[in-house]
Amino acid sequence: MQHAALAARPLPAAALSALLVLTAAACSTGGRGADRPAGTAPATPQSPAALPSATVPPVLTREQATAALITAADLEGAWEPTRGAATWRDAVLKSTAGRPDCTRLLDVLYTEDLFGADTAPRAATALDEVTGGAQLHYRITSHRAADIDATLAWLGTLPDTCGHFTARAARGVPRDVRVTGVTLPGAGDARQGLRVTVHAEDAVLTVSLAAVRLGDDAISLTNGTLDEPADDATLAAVEAGAERLAEVRRQGRAQV
């Protein structure tokens, strides 16, 4: 009986308060928190840049990039796989300018290396327009998104820095060059377009340059002609190409 009386005796006020505080703290942590080993800090939110690399979409394989290329069927008109580089590439585009940015632009149009010579294309194709003589070169590359955006930003400055300049071929013949911006369809995560017009001795070459970023992948294309510019083909290539690349990227992530 004495033991029963001791068990029923009320707790002192100070001890009761301490017990209530400990009970409330245990409830506030939730079921999973209660199982956390001693000394383990609670998880803290991470920014996308700090997340593990496994959360970053995988780089396209060469086969996936090839599947994302456009074809002649995506363009209106009489397009077909190319039969070789157009003669105007050497005759007109192989030039230099007094301003470094303008020379770099001419080099990009000639070499197609928009994102740098160390960034090999994952896949590439070229198409010829039979009736008008236009030639369209199309590439898909994988690169860091920040570097792609830096290149797109550089393209956006060229209508101001290289809006009108003189280029010279190897034999010193001057060419009058004009650069204007081109509005592209709202495709991908970021995009930029230019039109470059080169007045040579007895011809006028017009080249459209377009680039679109989707994640860490990029589309770049040039569409040049000595005839009437094939603007519809440039816009169609950007739109169809971005949709196809987005679908291939979705399929690639689903397979990982």
CSV table of C-alpha atoms in Angstrom, one decimal:
chain,number,residue,atom,x,y,z
A,1,MET,CA,0.0,0.0,0.0
A,2,GLN,CA,2.9,2.3,0.7
A,3,HIS,CA,4.2,1.8,-2.8
A,4,ALA,CA,0.8,2.6,-4.3
A,5,ALA,CA,0.6,5.8,-2.4
A,6,LEU,CA,4.1,6.9,-3.7
A,7,ALA,CA,3.1,6.2,-7.3
A,8,ALA,CA,0.0,8.3,-7.0
A,9,ARG,CA,1.8,11.3,-5.4
A,10,PRO,CA,1.7,14.4,-7.7
A,11,LEU,CA,4.9,15.5,-9.3
A,12,PRO,CA,6.5,18.7,-8.1
A,13,ALA,CA,5.6,21.8,-10.3
A,14,ALA,CA,9.2,22.2,-11.6
A,15,ALA,CA,9.5,18.5,-12.7
A,16,LEU,CA,6.0,18.6,-14.4
A,17,SER,CA,7.0,21.7,-16.4
A,18,ALA,CA,10.2,20.0,-17.6
A,19,LEU,CA,8.3,16.9,-18.7
A,20,LEU,CA,5.8,19.0,-20.7
A,21,VAL,CA,8.6,20.9,-22.5
A,22,LEU,CA,10.3,17.6,-23.5
A,23,THR,CA,7.1,16.1,-24.8
A,24,ALA,CA,6.3,19.2,-26.9
A,25,ALA,CA,9.8,19.2,-28.4
A,26,ALA,CA,9.5,15.5,-29.4
A,27,CYS,CA,6.1,16.0,-31.0
A,28,SER,CA,7.3,19.1,-33.0
A,29,THR,CA,10.0,17.0,-34.8
A,30,GLY,CA,7.5,14.7,-36.5
A,31,GLY,CA,7.8,11.0,-36.9
A,32,ARG,CA,10.9,10.9,-39.2
A,33,GLY,CA,12.8,13.5,-37.2
A,34,ALA,CA,12.5,11.4,-34.1
A,35,ASP,CA,14.4,8.5,-35.9
A,36,ARG,CA,17.3,10.8,-37.0
A,37,PRO,CA,20.6,9.6,-35.4
A,38,ALA,CA,22.0,11.8,-32.8
A,39,GLY,CA,24.2,14.6,-34.1
A,40,THR,CA,22.7,14.6,-37.6
A,41,ALA,CA,21.8,18.1,-38.8
A,42,PRO,CA,18.3,18.5,-40.4
A,43,ALA,CA,18.3,18.7,-44.2
A,44,THR,CA,18.4,22.2,-45.7
A,45,PRO,CA,16.9,23.4,-49.0
A,46,GLN,CA,19.4,23.5,-51.9
A,47,SER,CA,19.4,25.7,-55.0
A,48,PRO,CA,19.3,24.0,-58.4
A,49,ALA,CA,23.0,24.7,-58.9
A,50,ALA,CA,23.9,22.9,-55.6
A,51,LEU,CA,21.9,19.8,-56.3
A,52,PRO,CA,23.7,16.5,-57.1
A,53,SER,CA,24.8,16.1,-60.7
A,54,ALA,CA,22.3,13.2,-61.1
A,55,THR,CA,19.5,15.7,-61.2
A,56,VAL,CA,21.1,17.4,-64.3
A,57,PRO,CA,19.6,16.1,-67.7
A,58,PRO,CA,22.2,13.8,-69.3
A,59,VAL,CA,24.1,14.9,-72.3
A,60,LEU,CA,22.7,13.6,-75.5
A,61,THR,CA,24.3,10.7,-77.1
A,62,ARG,CA,25.4,11.1,-80.7
A,63,GLU,CA,22.5,8.8,-81.8
A,64,GLN,CA,20.0,10.9,-79.9
A,65,ALA,CA,21.4,14.2,-81.4
A,66,THR,CA,21.2,12.7,-84.9
A,67,ALA,CA,17.6,11.8,-84.3
A,68,ALA,CA,16.9,15.4,-83.4
A,69,LEU,CA,18.2,16.8,-86.7
A,70,ILE,CA,15.9,18.5,-89.1
A,71,THR,CA,15.3,17.0,-92.6
A,72,ALA,CA,14.3,18.5,-96.0
A,73,ALA,CA,10.7,17.5,-95.2
A,74,ASP,CA,10.7,20.1,-92.4
A,75,LEU,CA,11.2,23.0,-94.9
A,76,GLU,CA,9.0,24.3,-97.6
A,77,GLY,CA,10.5,24.3,-101.1
A,78,ALA,CA,12.8,22.0,-103.0
A,79,TRP,CA,15.3,21.1,-100.4
A,80,GLU,CA,17.6,18.1,-100.5
A,81,PRO,CA,20.7,16.8,-98.8
A,82,THR,CA,23.7,18.9,-99.8
A,83,ARG,CA,26.1,17.9,-102.6
A,84,GLY,CA,29.0,19.9,-101.2
A,85,ALA,CA,29.9,23.3,-99.7
A,86,ALA,CA,28.7,26.3,-101.6
A,87,THR,CA,31.4,28.1,-103.6
A,88,TRP,CA,30.5,31.4,-102.0
A,89,ARG,CA,31.8,30.2,-98.6
A,90,ASP,CA,35.4,30.5,-99.7
A,91,ALA,CA,34.9,33.3,-102.2
A,92,VAL,CA,33.0,35.7,-99.9
A,93,LEU,CA,33.1,34.6,-96.3
A,94,LYS,CA,36.9,34.0,-96.0
A,95,SER,CA,37.6,37.6,-95.0
A,96,THR,CA,38.8,39.7,-92.1
A,97,ALA,CA,37.7,43.0,-90.6
A,98,GLY,CA,39.3,45.8,-88.6
A,99,ARG,CA,37.2,45.1,-85.5
A,100,PRO,CA,37.9,41.8,-83.6
A,101,ASP,CA,34.2,41.1,-83.0
A,102,CYS,CA,33.4,41.5,-86.7
A,103,THR,CA,36.3,39.2,-87.7
A,104,ARG,CA,35.0,36.7,-85.2
A,105,LEU,CA,31.6,36.9,-86.8
A,106,LEU,CA,33.0,36.2,-90.3
A,107,ASP,CA,35.0,33.3,-88.9
A,108,VAL,CA,31.8,31.8,-87.3
A,109,LEU,CA,29.9,32.1,-90.6
A,110,TYR,CA,32.8,30.4,-92.4
A,111,THR,CA,33.7,27.6,-89.9
A,112,GLU,CA,30.3,27.1,-88.3
A,113,ASP,CA,32.0,27.0,-84.9
A,114,LEU,CA,29.7,29.3,-83.1
A,115,PHE,CA,30.4,27.9,-79.6
A,116,GLY,CA,34.1,27.4,-80.1
A,117,ALA,CA,36.4,25.1,-82.0
A,118,ASP,CA,36.7,22.8,-78.9
A,119,THR,CA,32.9,22.2,-78.9
A,120,ALA,CA,32.5,19.4,-81.5
A,121,PRO,CA,29.0,19.0,-82.9
A,122,ARG,CA,27.0,16.1,-81.5
A,123,ALA,CA,25.3,15.9,-84.9
A,124,ALA,CA,25.2,18.0,-88.1
A,125,THR,CA,23.5,18.1,-91.4
A,126,ALA,CA,23.4,20.3,-94.5
A,127,LEU,CA,20.7,20.9,-97.0
A,128,ASP,CA,20.6,22.6,-100.5
A,129,GLU,CA,17.6,24.5,-101.9
A,130,VAL,CA,17.7,23.4,-105.6
A,131,THR,CA,15.9,26.3,-107.3
A,132,GLY,CA,17.3,29.2,-105.4
A,133,GLY,CA,20.7,28.0,-104.5
A,134,ALA,CA,20.5,28.5,-100.8
A,135,GLN,CA,22.4,26.3,-98.4
A,136,LEU,CA,21.5,25.6,-94.8
A,137,HIS,CA,24.0,24.1,-92.3
A,138,TYR,CA,22.5,22.8,-89.1
A,139,ARG,CA,24.3,21.6,-85.9
A,140,ILE,CA,23.4,20.3,-82.5
A,141,THR,CA,26.0,20.7,-79.8
A,142,SER,CA,26.2,20.1,-76.0
A,143,HIS,CA,27.8,22.8,-73.8
A,144,ARG,CA,27.4,24.4,-70.4
A,145,ALA,CA,24.2,26.5,-70.4
A,146,ALA,CA,26.1,29.6,-69.0
A,147,ASP,CA,28.6,29.4,-71.9
A,148,ILE,CA,25.8,29.0,-74.5
A,149,ASP,CA,24.0,32.0,-73.0
A,150,ALA,CA,27.2,34.1,-73.1
A,151,THR,CA,27.5,33.4,-76.8
A,152,LEU,CA,23.9,34.3,-77.5
A,153,ALA,CA,24.4,37.5,-75.6
A,154,TRP,CA,27.5,38.3,-77.8
A,155,LEU,CA,25.4,37.7,-80.9
A,156,GLY,CA,22.9,40.2,-79.5
A,157,THR,CA,25.6,42.9,-79.4
A,158,LEU,CA,26.7,42.6,-83.0
A,159,PRO,CA,24.0,44.8,-84.7
A,160,ASP,CA,25.5,47.6,-82.7
A,161,THR,CA,29.2,46.8,-82.7
A,162,CYS,CA,29.3,45.4,-86.3
A,163,GLY,CA,26.2,47.0,-87.8
A,164,HIS,CA,28.2,48.3,-90.8
A,165,PHE,CA,31.8,47.5,-91.5
A,166,THR,CA,34.3,46.7,-94.3
A,167,ALA,CA,35.8,43.3,-94.7
A,168,ARG,CA,38.7,42.3,-96.9
A,169,ALA,CA,39.4,39.1,-98.7
A,170,ALA,CA,42.8,37.5,-98.9
A,171,ARG,CA,43.7,39.5,-102.0
A,172,GLY,CA,42.6,42.7,-100.3
A,173,VAL,CA,39.3,43.3,-102.1
A,174,PRO,CA,37.0,45.3,-99.8
A,175,ARG,CA,33.4,44.0,-99.0
A,176,ASP,CA,30.7,46.1,-97.5
A,177,VAL,CA,29.0,44.1,-94.7
A,178,ARG,CA,25.8,44.9,-92.8
A,179,VAL,CA,24.5,43.1,-89.7
A,180,THR,CA,20.9,43.3,-88.4
A,181,GLY,CA,19.0,41.4,-85.8
A,182,VAL,CA,16.4,38.7,-86.7
A,183,THR,CA,13.4,37.8,-84.5
A,184,LEU,CA,13.1,34.1,-84.0
A,185,PRO,CA,10.1,32.0,-82.9
A,186,GLY,CA,9.8,31.6,-79.1
A,187,ALA,CA,11.6,28.3,-79.1
A,188,GLY,CA,13.8,26.7,-76.4
A,189,ASP,CA,15.1,28.4,-73.3
A,190,ALA,CA,17.0,31.2,-75.1
A,191,ARG,CA,17.6,32.2,-78.6
A,192,GLN,CA,19.3,34.8,-80.9
A,193,GLY,CA,19.2,35.5,-84.6
A,194,LEU,CA,21.2,37.7,-87.1
A,195,ARG,CA,21.2,38.5,-90.8
A,196,VAL,CA,24.5,39.3,-92.4
A,197,THR,CA,24.6,40.9,-95.9
A,198,VAL,CA,27.9,40.9,-97.7
A,199,HIS,CA,28.3,43.0,-100.9
A,200,ALA,CA,31.1,41.5,-102.9
A,201,GLU,CA,32.4,42.5,-106.3
A,202,ASP,CA,29.5,41.4,-108.4
A,203,ALA,CA,27.2,39.5,-105.9
A,204,VAL,CA,25.3,40.0,-102.7
A,205,LEU,CA,25.5,37.2,-100.2
A,206,THR,CA,22.8,37.1,-97.4
A,207,VAL,CA,23.4,34.7,-94.5
A,208,SER,CA,21.0,34.2,-91.6
A,209,LEU,CA,22.6,32.9,-88.4
A,210,ALA,CA,20.3,31.5,-85.6
A,211,ALA,CA,21.0,29.8,-82.3
A,212,VAL,CA,18.7,28.3,-79.7
A,213,ARG,CA,19.5,26.8,-76.3
A,214,LEU,CA,17.6,24.0,-74.6
A,215,GLY,CA,19.1,23.2,-71.3
A,216,ASP,CA,22.8,22.3,-72.0
A,217,ASP,CA,22.1,21.6,-75.7
A,218,ALA,CA,22.2,24.1,-78.5
A,219,ILE,CA,21.0,24.4,-82.1
A,220,SER,CA,23.0,26.6,-84.4
A,221,LEU,CA,22.3,27.1,-88.1
A,222,THR,CA,23.4,29.3,-91.1
A,223,ASN,CA,21.2,29.8,-94.1
A,224,GLY,CA,23.0,31.6,-97.0
A,225,THR,CA,22.2,32.5,-100.5
A,226,LEU,CA,23.2,34.7,-103.4
A,227,ASP,CA,19.5,34.9,-104.4
A,228,GLU,CA,16.5,36.0,-102.4
A,229,PRO,CA,16.9,35.2,-98.7
A,230,ALA,CA,15.0,32.1,-97.7
A,231,ASP,CA,13.7,33.5,-94.4
A,232,ASP,CA,10.8,31.0,-94.1
A,233,ALA,CA,13.3,28.1,-94.1
A,234,THR,CA,15.3,29.6,-91.3
A,235,LEU,CA,12.2,30.1,-89.1
A,236,ALA,CA,10.9,26.7,-89.9
A,237,ALA,CA,14.2,25.0,-89.1
A,238,VAL,CA,14.4,26.8,-85.7
A,239,GLU,CA,10.8,25.9,-84.8
A,240,ALA,CA,10.8,22.3,-86.0
A,241,GLY,CA,14.3,21.7,-84.7
A,242,ALA,CA,13.7,23.0,-81.2
A,243,GLU,CA,10.5,20.8,-80.9
A,244,ARG,CA,12.3,17.7,-82.1
A,245,LEU,CA,15.3,18.3,-79.8
A,246,ALA,CA,13.0,18.9,-76.8
A,247,GLU,CA,11.2,15.6,-77.5
A,248,VAL,CA,14.5,13.7,-77.8
A,249,ARG,CA,15.7,15.2,-74.5
A,250,ARG,CA,12.5,14.1,-72.8
A,251,GLN,CA,12.9,10.6,-74.1
A,252,GLY,CA,16.6,10.5,-73.1
A,253,ARG,CA,15.7,11.5,-69.5
A,254,ALA,CA,12.9,8.9,-69.4
A,255,GLN,CA,15.4,6.1,-70.3
A,256,VAL,CA,18.0,7.1,-67.6
